[in-house]
């Protein structure tokens, strides 16, 4: 466990931590640590330090290289951000929840897929090719250039064979908006009001 945690932390440092937000539009009252007073302000980029590539490597360390990523959600939980990672192989679905600052595994589970999802069916529909994913910072920059504001939540899924990040952005005047960004090119695909 210590070796895996050290690997994640090392990858985070080596990959410049994959800062998800790199725009000048950010202000937030989110706290970046459970040890920091919630009244202090910090940027979400200070709260999400673990890169997506480090998360994928941890997923393969835990469940093997034959497992494919099927989704990632990065959301605030209390005063910290967490990764909710789902993966799949031909007959099993895996889930792991990580601390967004440290990469520490908070929970993990696995279960057999239902008969209609097993045998590679679920994998074929939802598996994400992680080899060409852009860093979360690039995705966030593309999203906040399309809709200026502060990125608050990120969700990665396969959409008709294309890996797509949905980025929820808090704007100064229009409330919350959602921007869809192609995960391997950074191309903005759509913007919409977030319900």
Coordinates of C-alpha atoms in Angstrom, one line a residue:
X1 CA 0.0 0.0 0.0
X2 CA 2.8 2.4 0.9
X3 CA 4.6 1.6 -2.4
X4 CA 1.4 2.4 -4.4
X5 CA 0.8 5.6 -2.5
X6 CA 4.5 6.7 -3.1
X7 CA 4.1 5.8 -6.8
X8 CA 1.0 8.0 -7.1
X9 CA 2.6 10.9 -5.2
X10 CA 5.8 10.6 -7.3
X11 CA 3.8 10.5 -10.6
X12 CA 1.9 13.6 -9.4
X13 CA 5.0 15.5 -8.8
X14 CA 6.7 14.4 -12.0
X15 CA 3.6 15.3 -14.1
X16 CA 3.3 18.7 -12.6
X17 CA 0.3 17.5 -10.7
X18 CA -2.1 17.8 -13.6
X19 CA -3.6 21.0 -12.3
X20 CA -7.2 21.0 -13.6
X21 CA -7.7 24.8 -13.5
X22 CA -5.2 27.2 -14.9
X23 CA -7.3 30.2 -15.7
X24 CA -7.3 33.7 -14.2
X25 CA -11.1 33.6 -13.6
X26 CA -10.9 31.5 -10.5
X27 CA -12.1 32.4 -7.0
X28 CA -13.5 29.9 -4.6
X29 CA -14.4 29.4 -1.0
X30 CA -13.5 25.7 -1.3
X31 CA -11.0 24.5 1.3
X32 CA -8.0 22.6 -0.1
X33 CA -7.5 20.3 2.9
X34 CA -9.5 18.9 5.8
X35 CA -6.9 20.6 8.0
X36 CA -7.6 24.1 6.6
X37 CA -10.3 26.3 7.9
X38 CA -13.2 26.3 5.5
X39 CA -13.3 30.1 5.6
X40 CA -10.0 30.4 3.7
X41 CA -10.3 30.7 0.0
X42 CA -8.5 28.4 -2.4
X43 CA -8.7 27.4 -6.1
X44 CA -10.0 23.9 -7.1
X45 CA -6.6 23.5 -8.7
X46 CA -5.1 23.4 -5.3
X47 CA -7.5 20.7 -4.2
X48 CA -7.0 18.3 -7.2
X49 CA -3.3 17.4 -7.3
X50 CA -3.4 13.8 -8.6
X51 CA -3.2 13.6 -12.4
X52 CA -5.5 11.5 -14.5
X53 CA -2.5 9.5 -15.8
X54 CA -1.5 8.7 -12.2
X55 CA -5.0 7.5 -11.5
X56 CA -4.9 5.2 -14.5
X57 CA -1.6 3.8 -13.4
X58 CA -3.0 3.1 -9.9
X59 CA -6.0 1.4 -11.5
X60 CA -3.7 -0.9 -13.4
X61 CA -1.6 -1.5 -10.3
X62 CA -4.7 -2.6 -8.4
X63 CA -6.6 -4.6 -10.9
X64 CA -4.1 -5.4 -13.7
X65 CA -3.4 -4.1 -17.1
X66 CA -6.3 -6.0 -18.7
X67 CA -8.8 -3.6 -17.0
X68 CA -10.1 -0.6 -19.0
X69 CA -11.2 2.7 -17.6
X70 CA -14.9 3.3 -18.1
X71 CA -15.5 6.6 -16.3
X72 CA -14.0 9.2 -13.9
X73 CA -15.8 11.8 -11.9
X74 CA -14.0 14.5 -9.9
X75 CA -16.3 16.2 -7.5
X76 CA -16.1 18.1 -4.2
X77 CA -16.9 16.1 -1.1
X78 CA -17.0 18.3 2.0
X79 CA -13.8 20.4 1.9
X80 CA -11.9 18.2 -0.5
X81 CA -12.1 16.8 -4.1
X82 CA -12.4 13.1 -4.8
X83 CA -12.0 10.9 -7.8
X84 CA -14.6 8.3 -8.4
X85 CA -13.1 5.9 -10.8
X86 CA -14.8 3.0 -12.6
X87 CA -13.2 0.3 -14.7
X88 CA -14.3 -2.8 -16.4
X89 CA -13.0 -6.1 -17.8
X90 CA -15.0 -8.7 -19.7
X91 CA -16.9 -9.9 -16.6
X92 CA -16.2 -7.6 -13.7
X93 CA -16.8 -3.9 -12.8
X94 CA -14.4 -2.1 -10.5
X95 CA -14.8 1.1 -8.5
X96 CA -12.3 3.1 -6.6
X97 CA -12.7 6.4 -4.7
X98 CA -9.5 8.5 -4.2
X99 CA -8.5 11.6 -2.4
X100 CA -7.9 14.2 -5.1
X101 CA -4.9 15.8 -3.3
X102 CA -3.0 12.7 -2.1
X103 CA -4.2 9.8 -4.3
X104 CA -5.0 7.8 -1.1
X105 CA -7.6 5.1 -1.8
X106 CA -10.7 5.8 0.3
X107 CA -12.9 3.0 -0.9
X108 CA -12.8 0.3 -3.5
X109 CA -15.1 -2.4 -4.7
X110 CA -15.7 -4.9 -7.4
X111 CA -18.6 -7.0 -8.6
X112 CA -19.6 -9.3 -11.4
X113 CA -21.4 -7.8 -14.3
X114 CA -25.0 -8.8 -15.0
X115 CA -25.4 -11.5 -17.7
X116 CA -26.5 -8.9 -20.3
X117 CA -23.3 -6.8 -19.6
X118 CA -20.8 -9.6 -19.2
X119 CA -18.7 -11.3 -21.9
X120 CA -17.2 -7.9 -23.0
X121 CA -20.5 -6.2 -23.7
X122 CA -20.1 -3.5 -21.1
X123 CA -16.4 -3.1 -21.9
X124 CA -17.1 -2.7 -25.7
X125 CA -19.6 0.1 -25.0
X126 CA -17.8 2.0 -22.2
X127 CA -14.0 1.3 -22.3
X128 CA -11.9 4.5 -22.7
X129 CA -8.6 4.5 -24.5
X130 CA -6.4 6.3 -22.0
X131 CA -3.2 6.5 -24.2
X132 CA -4.0 9.8 -25.8
X133 CA -6.0 11.6 -23.0
X134 CA -4.9 15.2 -22.5
X135 CA -4.0 16.5 -19.1
X136 CA -6.9 17.8 -17.0
X137 CA -5.4 21.3 -17.1
X138 CA -5.7 21.4 -20.9
X139 CA -9.3 20.2 -20.7
X140 CA -10.2 22.8 -18.1
X141 CA -8.5 25.6 -20.0
X142 CA -10.4 24.7 -23.2
X143 CA -13.7 24.6 -21.2
X144 CA -13.1 27.9 -19.4
X145 CA -12.1 29.6 -22.7
X146 CA -15.4 28.6 -24.1
X147 CA -17.3 29.6 -21.0
X148 CA -15.4 31.9 -18.7
X149 CA -15.7 31.0 -15.0
X150 CA -14.5 28.5 -12.4
X151 CA -14.5 24.8 -13.2
X152 CA -16.1 22.9 -10.3
X153 CA -16.7 19.3 -11.4
X154 CA -15.3 17.0 -14.2
X155 CA -16.8 13.8 -15.6
X156 CA -15.1 11.6 -18.2
X157 CA -17.1 9.0 -20.2
X158 CA -17.1 7.4 -23.6
X159 CA -19.8 9.0 -25.9
X160 CA -20.3 7.2 -29.3
X161 CA -16.8 6.0 -29.4
X162 CA -15.3 9.4 -28.3
X163 CA -13.8 10.1 -24.8
X164 CA -15.6 13.2 -23.6
X165 CA -15.1 15.3 -20.4
X166 CA -18.1 17.2 -19.1
X167 CA -16.9 20.2 -17.2
X168 CA -19.3 22.1 -14.9
X169 CA -18.4 25.8 -14.7
X170 CA -19.6 28.4 -12.2
X171 CA -19.9 31.7 -14.1
X172 CA -20.1 35.2 -12.7
X173 CA -23.5 36.0 -14.4
X174 CA -25.1 33.0 -16.0
X175 CA -25.0 30.5 -13.1
X176 CA -23.7 27.1 -13.8
X177 CA -22.9 25.9 -17.3
X178 CA -21.6 22.6 -18.7
X179 CA -19.0 22.3 -21.4
X180 CA -18.3 19.1 -23.3
X181 CA -14.6 18.7 -24.4
X182 CA -13.2 15.9 -26.4
X183 CA -10.7 14.3 -24.1
X184 CA -8.0 13.4 -26.6
X185 CA -8.1 16.6 -28.7
X186 CA -9.3 19.4 -26.4
X187 CA -12.0 20.4 -28.9
X188 CA -15.1 22.0 -27.3
X189 CA -18.0 19.9 -28.5
X190 CA -21.0 21.7 -26.8
X191 CA -22.0 24.1 -24.1
X192 CA -25.3 24.1 -22.2
X193 CA -27.0 25.3 -19.1
X194 CA -26.5 22.9 -16.2
X195 CA -29.8 21.8 -14.7

